Short mmCIF file of C-alpha atoms in Angstrom, two decimals:
data_model
loop_
_atom_site.label_atom_id
_atom_site.label_comp_id
_atom_site.label_asym_id
_atom_site.label_seq_id
_atom_site.Cartn_x
_atom_site.Cartn_y
_atom_site.Cartn_z
CA MET A 1 53.12 -10.22 -32.69
CA GLN A 2 53.16 -6.46 -33.18
CA GLY A 3 53.52 -3.19 -31.37
CA SER A 4 55.73 -3.05 -28.12
CA ASN A 5 55.00 -6.61 -27.44
CA TRP A 6 57.94 -8.24 -29.38
CA PRO A 7 59.58 -10.59 -27.03
CA ILE A 8 62.90 -10.01 -25.87
CA GLU A 9 65.11 -12.63 -27.12
CA PRO A 10 68.64 -13.90 -26.29
CA ILE A 11 71.29 -13.03 -29.07
CA PRO A 12 73.82 -15.59 -29.92
CA ASN A 13 77.58 -14.46 -29.80
CA GLU A 14 77.91 -15.77 -33.40
CA HIS A 15 75.56 -13.11 -34.59
CA ASP A 16 76.15 -9.67 -35.82
CA VAL A 17 74.39 -6.41 -34.99
CA TYR A 18 74.31 -3.58 -37.62
CA PHE A 19 75.08 0.11 -36.99
CA ARG A 20 74.57 3.07 -39.21
CA VAL A 21 77.58 5.43 -40.32
CA HIS A 22 76.53 8.70 -41.68
CA LYS A 23 78.71 9.68 -44.91
CA ASN A 24 80.26 12.67 -43.26
CA TYR A 25 82.02 10.33 -40.87
CA ILE A 26 83.09 7.75 -43.71
CA VAL A 27 86.91 8.02 -44.61
CA ASN A 28 88.02 4.91 -46.51
CA ASP A 29 91.71 5.78 -46.28
CA GLY A 30 94.01 2.88 -45.82
CA PRO A 31 93.22 1.31 -42.49
CA TYR A 32 90.81 4.02 -41.45
CA MET A 33 87.16 3.01 -42.18
CA PHE A 34 85.55 6.19 -40.61
CA LYS A 35 85.84 8.71 -38.12
CA PRO A 36 86.09 7.66 -34.31
CA ARG A 37 83.31 10.11 -33.69
CA ALA A 38 80.82 8.06 -35.78
CA PHE A 39 79.91 6.10 -32.63
CA VAL A 40 76.88 7.93 -31.24
CA GLU A 41 74.09 7.06 -28.73
CA ARG A 42 70.67 7.15 -30.28
CA GLY A 43 67.15 6.39 -29.19
CA ASP A 44 65.52 7.35 -25.84
CA LYS A 45 67.38 9.94 -24.14
CA ALA A 46 65.33 9.60 -21.01
CA ASP A 47 66.83 5.90 -20.67
CA GLN A 48 69.04 6.07 -17.70
CA HIS A 49 71.46 3.60 -19.34
CA LYS A 50 74.09 4.77 -21.85
CA SER A 51 73.71 2.65 -24.91
CA MET A 52 74.11 2.60 -28.69
CA SER A 53 71.42 1.56 -31.00
CA THR A 54 71.97 -1.09 -33.35
CA ASN A 55 69.89 -3.78 -35.21
CA TRP A 56 70.26 -7.46 -34.62
CA GLU A 57 70.67 -9.45 -37.86
CA GLU A 58 67.98 -12.16 -36.73
CA TYR A 59 65.27 -9.51 -37.77
CA SER A 60 67.00 -7.07 -39.94
CA THR A 61 69.24 -6.61 -42.94
CA PRO A 62 71.84 -4.09 -43.54
CA GLU A 63 69.45 -2.38 -46.14
CA GLN A 64 66.69 -2.06 -43.55
CA THR A 65 69.12 -0.60 -41.23
CA GLN A 66 70.26 1.87 -43.75
CA SER A 67 66.69 2.74 -44.70
CA GLU A 68 66.05 3.58 -41.12
CA ALA A 69 68.05 6.83 -41.44
CA LYS A 70 66.46 10.39 -42.38
CA ILE A 71 68.41 10.22 -45.61
CA PRO A 72 69.20 6.44 -46.25
CA MET A 73 71.68 6.75 -49.24
CA ASP A 74 73.68 9.05 -47.08
CA ASN A 75 74.60 6.28 -44.75
CA GLY A 76 76.81 3.31 -44.68
CA VAL A 77 76.33 0.29 -42.45
CA VAL A 78 78.70 -1.74 -40.55
CA ALA A 79 78.39 -5.09 -38.84
CA MET A 80 79.74 -5.69 -35.51
CA SER A 81 80.31 -8.99 -34.00
CA VAL A 82 77.97 -9.72 -31.00
CA GLY A 83 80.84 -12.22 -29.43
CA GLY A 84 83.36 -9.46 -30.00
CA LEU A 85 81.52 -6.82 -28.34
CA ARG A 86 80.97 -9.06 -25.35
CA SER A 87 84.69 -9.72 -25.05
CA GLU A 88 85.13 -6.13 -24.37
CA ASN A 89 82.93 -6.14 -21.56
CA LEU A 90 80.04 -4.62 -23.57
CA THR A 91 76.76 -5.95 -23.14
CA VAL A 92 74.38 -6.59 -26.18
CA ASN A 93 70.89 -6.78 -25.50
CA HIS A 94 67.77 -7.25 -27.68
CA ALA A 95 65.55 -4.28 -26.84
CA PRO A 96 62.70 -4.22 -29.34
CA ILE A 97 60.77 -1.11 -29.92
CA PRO A 98 57.33 -0.89 -31.63
CA THR A 99 58.51 -0.12 -35.10
CA ILE A 100 61.77 -2.10 -35.06
CA ARG A 101 61.95 -5.57 -33.59
CA ALA A 102 65.58 -5.93 -34.36
CA HIS A 103 66.56 -2.91 -32.08
CA THR A 104 69.40 -3.89 -29.91
CA ASP A 105 71.22 -1.99 -27.27
CA VAL A 106 74.82 -1.96 -26.79
CA ASN A 107 75.46 -1.26 -23.39
CA GLY A 108 78.46 -1.05 -20.95
CA LEU A 109 79.59 2.25 -22.52
CA PRO A 110 81.01 4.76 -20.11
CA ASP A 111 79.06 7.77 -19.15
CA ASP A 112 80.55 9.70 -21.98
CA ILE A 113 80.65 7.98 -25.37
CA LYS A 114 83.57 10.47 -26.26
CA ASP A 115 85.76 7.74 -24.34
CA VAL A 116 88.65 6.96 -26.13
CA GLU A 117 88.65 3.30 -24.82
CA VAL A 118 85.33 2.25 -25.76
CA ARG A 119 85.76 3.70 -29.37
CA VAL A 120 88.85 1.81 -29.89
CA LYS A 121 87.20 -1.33 -28.82
CA LEU A 122 84.23 -0.76 -30.82
CA PHE A 123 86.24 -0.19 -33.97
CA LYS A 124 88.01 -3.66 -33.47
CA HIS A 125 84.64 -5.42 -34.36
CA CYS A 126 83.30 -3.34 -37.30
CA ARG A 127 83.32 -4.43 -40.91
CA TRP A 128 81.49 -2.76 -43.71
CA VAL A 129 78.41 -4.28 -45.09
CA ILE A 130 77.27 -1.23 -46.96
CA ASN A 131 79.75 1.42 -47.94
CA PRO A 132 78.23 3.87 -50.05
CA GLU A 133 81.55 5.39 -51.09
CA LEU A 134 82.72 2.22 -52.70
CA SER A 135 81.38 0.60 -55.91
CA THR A 136 80.87 -2.63 -54.59
CA ASN A 137 79.81 -3.66 -51.02
CA PRO A 138 81.88 -6.21 -49.12
CA MET B 1 97.87 27.11 -18.63
CA GLU B 2 99.24 26.54 -22.14
CA THR B 3 97.08 28.80 -24.34
CA PHE B 4 98.98 28.35 -27.60
CA ASP B 5 98.80 31.95 -28.14
CA TYR B 6 102.30 31.56 -29.85
CA LEU B 7 100.86 30.26 -32.87
CA PHE B 8 98.65 33.42 -33.02
CA ASP B 9 100.91 36.20 -31.98
CA VAL B 10 103.45 37.94 -34.01
CA ARG B 11 106.80 37.75 -32.31
CA ASP B 12 110.54 37.62 -33.08
CA GLU B 13 110.67 34.38 -34.87
CA LYS B 14 113.07 34.03 -37.50
CA ARG B 15 111.89 34.58 -41.07
CA HIS B 16 112.42 31.44 -43.00
CA SER B 17 110.33 29.69 -45.94
CA SER B 18 109.32 30.69 -49.42
CA LEU B 19 105.68 30.21 -48.83
CA ASP B 20 103.74 33.13 -49.95
CA THR B 21 100.04 32.31 -49.55
CA VAL B 22 98.74 32.08 -45.92
CA GLU B 23 95.06 31.39 -44.88
CA LYS B 24 93.36 34.12 -43.26
CA TRP B 25 91.51 32.76 -40.28
CA VAL B 26 89.15 34.95 -38.32
CA ILE B 27 88.33 34.02 -34.85
CA GLU B 28 85.07 35.42 -33.76
CA GLU B 29 84.24 35.85 -30.23
CA GLU B 30 81.80 32.97 -29.93
CA GLY B 31 82.53 29.60 -30.91
CA PHE B 32 85.31 30.46 -33.20
CA LEU B 33 83.27 30.46 -36.29
CA PRO B 34 84.79 30.58 -39.58
CA ASN B 35 84.09 34.01 -41.08
CA PRO B 36 81.67 33.70 -43.84
CA ASP B 37 83.99 35.82 -45.74
CA TYR B 38 86.94 33.35 -45.34
CA SER B 39 89.20 33.77 -48.36
CA TYR B 40 92.69 33.24 -49.24
CA ARG B 41 95.04 36.24 -49.52
CA THR B 42 98.58 36.72 -50.40
CA LYS B 43 100.82 38.19 -47.71
CA THR B 44 103.67 40.06 -48.82
CA GLU B 45 105.97 39.40 -45.94
CA ARG B 46 107.00 35.79 -45.55
CA PRO B 47 105.71 33.55 -42.81
CA ARG B 48 107.34 33.12 -39.66
CA VAL B 49 109.03 30.09 -38.17
CA PHE B 50 108.05 29.08 -34.84
CA THR B 51 111.11 27.91 -32.91
CA ASN B 52 109.89 26.51 -29.71
CA TYR B 53 110.23 22.73 -30.67
CA ASP B 54 113.14 20.29 -30.42
CA TYR B 55 114.51 21.41 -33.66
CA TYR B 56 118.00 22.02 -32.60
CA ASN B 57 119.19 18.40 -33.17
CA PHE B 58 118.58 18.69 -36.93
CA GLN B 59 120.20 20.63 -39.63
CA PRO B 60 117.85 22.74 -41.80
CA SER B 61 118.26 20.43 -44.57
CA GLN B 62 116.75 17.69 -42.45
CA LEU B 63 113.56 19.49 -41.77
CA ILE B 64 110.55 20.09 -43.68
CA ALA B 65 108.20 23.15 -43.26
CA VAL B 66 104.32 22.75 -42.55
CA GLU B 67 102.22 25.87 -42.74
CA THR B 68 99.82 26.35 -39.86
CA ILE B 69 97.69 29.35 -39.27
CA ASN B 70 98.25 33.07 -39.48
CA GLY B 71 101.51 32.43 -41.67
CA LYS B 72 103.22 30.70 -38.87
CA THR B 73 104.97 27.39 -39.95
CA VAL B 74 106.15 24.38 -37.89
CA ASN B 75 109.10 22.03 -38.78
CA LEU B 76 109.41 18.37 -38.78
CA PRO B 77 111.98 16.04 -39.84
CA LYS B 78 112.12 14.79 -43.18
CA THR B 79 111.76 11.28 -42.26
CA TYR B 80 108.26 12.27 -40.71
CA GLN B 81 106.82 13.49 -43.99
CA ALA B 82 103.89 11.39 -43.50
CA TRP B 83 103.11 13.19 -40.44
CA ALA B 84 103.31 16.43 -42.15
CA ASP B 85 101.02 15.13 -44.77
CA ALA B 86 98.49 14.18 -42.03
CA ILE B 87 98.88 17.67 -40.42
CA ASN B 88 98.07 19.27 -43.85
CA LYS B 89 95.29 16.99 -44.53
CA SER B 90 93.54 17.86 -41.24
CA LYS B 91 93.16 21.62 -42.12
CA TYR B 92 89.97 20.73 -43.29
CA ILE B 93 88.83 20.79 -39.83
CA LEU B 94 89.42 24.54 -39.48
CA THR B 95 86.51 25.41 -41.76
CA TYR B 96 84.41 22.15 -41.18
CA ILE B 97 80.97 22.61 -39.76
CA ASP B 98 79.32 19.41 -38.71
CA VAL B 99 75.76 19.12 -38.81
CA ASN B 100 74.03 16.33 -36.96
CA GLU B 101 71.74 14.39 -39.12
CA GLU B 102 69.01 13.95 -36.68
CA THR B 103 69.17 17.06 -34.46
CA GLU B 104 70.71 19.40 -36.97
CA GLU B 105 72.87 20.75 -34.36
CA ARG B 106 75.90 22.42 -35.89
CA THR B 107 79.47 22.02 -34.43
CA THR B 108 82.50 24.20 -35.63
CA TYR B 109 86.24 23.68 -34.56
CA CYS B 110 88.38 26.22 -32.90
CA PRO B 111 91.75 26.94 -34.43
CA LYS B 112 93.40 26.79 -31.03
CA THR B 113 92.12 23.17 -30.54
CA TRP B 114 93.82 22.38 -33.83
CA ALA B 115 96.86 24.26 -32.86
CA ARG B 116 97.16 22.10 -29.73
CA THR B 117 96.85 19.09 -32.04
CA VAL B 118 99.52 20.10 -34.18
CA ASP B 119 101.77 21.25 -31.39
CA LEU B 120 101.47 17.85 -29.77
CA LEU B 121 102.07 15.94 -32.86
CA VAL B 122 105.08 18.05 -33.90
CA SER B 123 106.69 17.60 -30.59
CA VAL B 124 106.19 13.96 -30.56
CA ALA B 125 107.55 13.57 -34.24
CA ASN B 126 110.61 15.63 -33.35
CA LEU B 127 111.41 13.56 -30.27
CA ALA B 128 110.56 10.45 -32.13
CA ALA B 129 113.01 11.32 -34.81
CA GLN B 130 115.91 11.43 -32.68
CA GLY B 131 115.38 7.70 -31.53
CA ASP B 132 115.63 4.50 -33.24
CA LYS B 133 112.00 3.70 -34.17
CA HIS B 134 110.12 5.22 -36.95
CA LEU B 135 106.57 5.80 -35.70
CA PRO B 136 103.70 5.50 -38.16
CA ALA B 137 101.63 8.59 -38.92
CA PRO B 138 98.24 9.22 -37.47
CA ALA B 139 95.00 10.19 -39.05
CA ILE B 140 93.45 13.44 -37.54
CA PHE B 141 89.72 13.86 -37.56
CA ASP B 142 86.95 16.31 -36.29
CA GLY B 143 85.63 14.84 -32.97
CA TYR B 144 82.70 15.24 -30.75
CA GLU B 145 81.59 18.71 -29.65
CA GLY B 146 84.60 20.58 -31.13
CA SER B 147 87.37 18.11 -29.93
CA ILE B 148 89.72 16.61 -32.27
CA ASP B 149 90.64 12.83 -32.59
CA ILE B 150 94.16 11.55 -33.47
CA HIS B 151 93.93 8.04 -34.54
CA TRP B 152 96.52 5.37 -35.05
CA GLU B 153 95.34 2.03 -36.68
CA THR B 154 98.05 -0.42 -37.59
CA PRO B 155 98.49 -4.23 -37.53
CA GLN B 156 100.65 -3.73 -34.63
CA MET B 157 98.45 -1.30 -32.54
CA ARG B 158 95.41 0.98 -32.45
CA MET B 159 95.35 4.10 -30.39
CA LEU B 160 92.97 6.99 -30.08
CA VAL B 161 93.99 10.40 -28.57
CA ASN B 162 91.22 12.93 -27.87
CA VAL B 163 92.11 16.73 -27.78
CA PRO B 164 89.32 18.39 -26.10
CA LYS B 165 87.90 21.93 -27.53
CA SER B 166 88.61 23.53 -24.10
CA LEU B 167 92.19 24.17 -23.47
CA SER B 168 91.74 23.78 -20.00
CA GLU B 169 90.74 20.00 -20.52
CA LEU B 170 93.37 17.31 -20.28
CA ILE B 171 93.97 15.32 -23.68
CA SER B 172 93.03 11.64 -23.00
CA TYR B 173 94.37 8.54 -24.66
CA TYR B 174 93.67 4.88 -25.12
CA GLY B 175 95.85 2.38 -26.89
CA GLU B 176 96.35 -1.24 -27.24
CA ASP B 177 98.64 -3.50 -29.09
CA SER B 178 98.31 -6.79 -31.08
CA LYS B 179 99.36 -8.66 -27.98
CA GLY B 180 96.48 -7.17 -25.85
CA GLN B 181 98.48 -4.95 -23.81
CA SER B 182 96.69 -1.66 -23.44
CA VAL B 183 97.20 1.94 -22.04
CA LYS B 184 94.96 4.61 -20.83
CA GLY B 185 95.02 7.88 -19.27
CA LYS B 186 95.24 11.57 -19.52
CA LEU B 187 97.97 13.83 -20.23
CA SER B 188 98.75 17.20 -18.51
CA ASP B 189 101.33 19.57 -19.21
CA ARG B 190 103.12 19.90 -22.32
CA ASP B 191 106.37 18.19 -21.67
CA ASP B 192 104.67 15.38 -19.88
CA LEU B 193 102.29 14.97 -22.70
CA LYS B 194 104.72 14.78 -25.55
CA ASN B 195 107.10 12.31 -23.66
CA ASN B 196 104.40 10.35 -22.33
CA LEU B 197 102.75 9.81 -25.40
CA LEU B 198 105.92 9.14 -27.36
CA ALA B 199 106.55 6.36 -24.79
CA ILE B 200 103.23 4.74 -25.14
CA LEU B 201 103.67 4.86 -28.83
CA LYS B 202 106.96 3.28 -28.94
CA SER B 203 106.15 0.65 -26.64
CA ALA B 204 102.99 -0.19 -28.47
CA TYR B 205 104.58 -0.13 -31.91
#
């Protein structure tokens, strides 16, 4: 199946979604992985619902997620636990787009992604899968 | 409204410190862009000490000076050296220009936003040092749209404080501890701000 006809599928809690972090935001200093401002909304600005674009591991890999950036090597990738995000009252919905079957929206964000609460909660469920500033990726 | 002009004015503060090199910050009318001719210069007169904090419970030998901007310094208790280090490390924000990877939009940071951040942290550290709990140092980062984030991440708690670019906007915070208890709110005037944040940090840590 191609184009925009990818079926929307349920994502199990046990799965991860991948999220890109630009090198400008990577910190790697003690407990601090990256700057809290790294969480951004991407995608269709016309969408009425605030969402953060991620890739579902079922149809993507950390490397594929990195490669979707304008300059891939300038980006790291974190994995976020779907069950963890849902436990924070965020919703994780498969939302395929023509070019990216894995595309997944994290919804339930406040009107303003600058909200400090949601950023703290997102941090709790992140772990590096590609860290361009470390010699070995975890 | 608190404007933090005291960090930019030359007033009658006591002269104190052997620091000779100060950074020259040029605040342009629009957006507080760093001057492209930004450079270091040597100031013949010694930097001045700002005296509007809770220093009076400490002997001079118990304090460390942290240079801020325009030759001004603030003092922290020596036991809070890590906080001074965090403040020094955050000075990158003053000349940092963030360029959005996708939109190429450029964001700069206003010295007064940084000064407001430092003011908050110095006040909290000086108050905390008079108590029995030693609080961990935060990390200070450039935030969205010219705001500044103060972030604590420890095994016991995580907290995020956002200092908005506009001085008229309230500082927002959210924190939670390892037991799942959380606090969230906005901080108003300066006294409430430092006392409330200290109370939150102490309860969470």
